[in-house]
Amino acid sequence: ALITARELSSLGNRLLQENKLDNNLFANERERCDAVVNLAVNHVHLLASAIAPYLPATTRAILAQLQTELLIIPDEWQANSIPGGHRIGKAAH
């Protein structure tokens, strides 16, 4: 399970790197930027839920920031557990 969580984390990092999520993307390709951020937030929700048994305090902190509940891990993931327009909480370490 930890290997799966590590692989999920790597996929999220790759998503952000390949899409060059930065101020330039926000300024010049707002629609794409919004889609990447939405996908990334949903990915973080999935990742937090996957690491819950191993890092419960970290999971609680992430879920508080996302202002959502633990996700039941689906057999096939769709990036829709946190809809567009959802307000996330204050960033924290």
Tab-separated table of C-alpha atoms in Angstrom, residues 50-80:
chain	number	residue	atom	x	y	z
A	50	ALA	CA	-4.385	6.499	0.663
A	51	ILE	CA	-1.853	7.467	3.337
A	52	ALA	CA	-4.454	7.733	6.132
A	53	PRO	CA	-3.587	4.403	7.808
A	54	TYR	CA	0.124	5.274	7.867
A	55	LEU	CA	0.116	9.040	8.471
A	56	PRO	CA	-3.173	9.811	10.230
A	57	ALA	CA	-2.127	13.232	11.561
A	58	THR	CA	-0.901	14.313	8.126
A	59	THR	CA	-4.136	13.083	6.587
A	60	ARG	CA	-6.226	15.026	9.116
A	61	ALA	CA	-4.218	18.182	8.372
A	62	ILE	CA	-4.651	17.788	4.606
A	63	LEU	CA	-8.376	17.094	4.917
A	64	ALA	CA	-8.772	20.167	7.141
A	65	GLN	CA	-7.017	22.283	4.515
A	66	LEU	CA	-9.168	20.809	1.759
A	67	GLN	CA	-12.267	21.170	3.948
A	68	THR	CA	-13.457	17.695	3.073
A	69	GLU	CA	-13.785	14.194	4.484
A	70	LEU	CA	-11.763	11.057	3.924
A	71	LEU	CA	-12.314	9.607	0.460
A	72	ILE	CA	-13.274	5.963	0.176
A	73	ILE	CA	-10.703	4.675	-2.314
A	74	PRO	CA	-12.553	3.744	-5.507
A	75	ASP	CA	-11.613	0.912	-7.845
A	76	GLU	CA	-11.443	3.474	-10.652
A	77	TRP	CA	-10.579	7.031	-9.672
A	78	GLN	CA	-12.285	10.001	-11.242
A	79	ALA	CA	-11.117	13.478	-10.335
A	80	ASN	CA	-14.464	14.689	-9.071
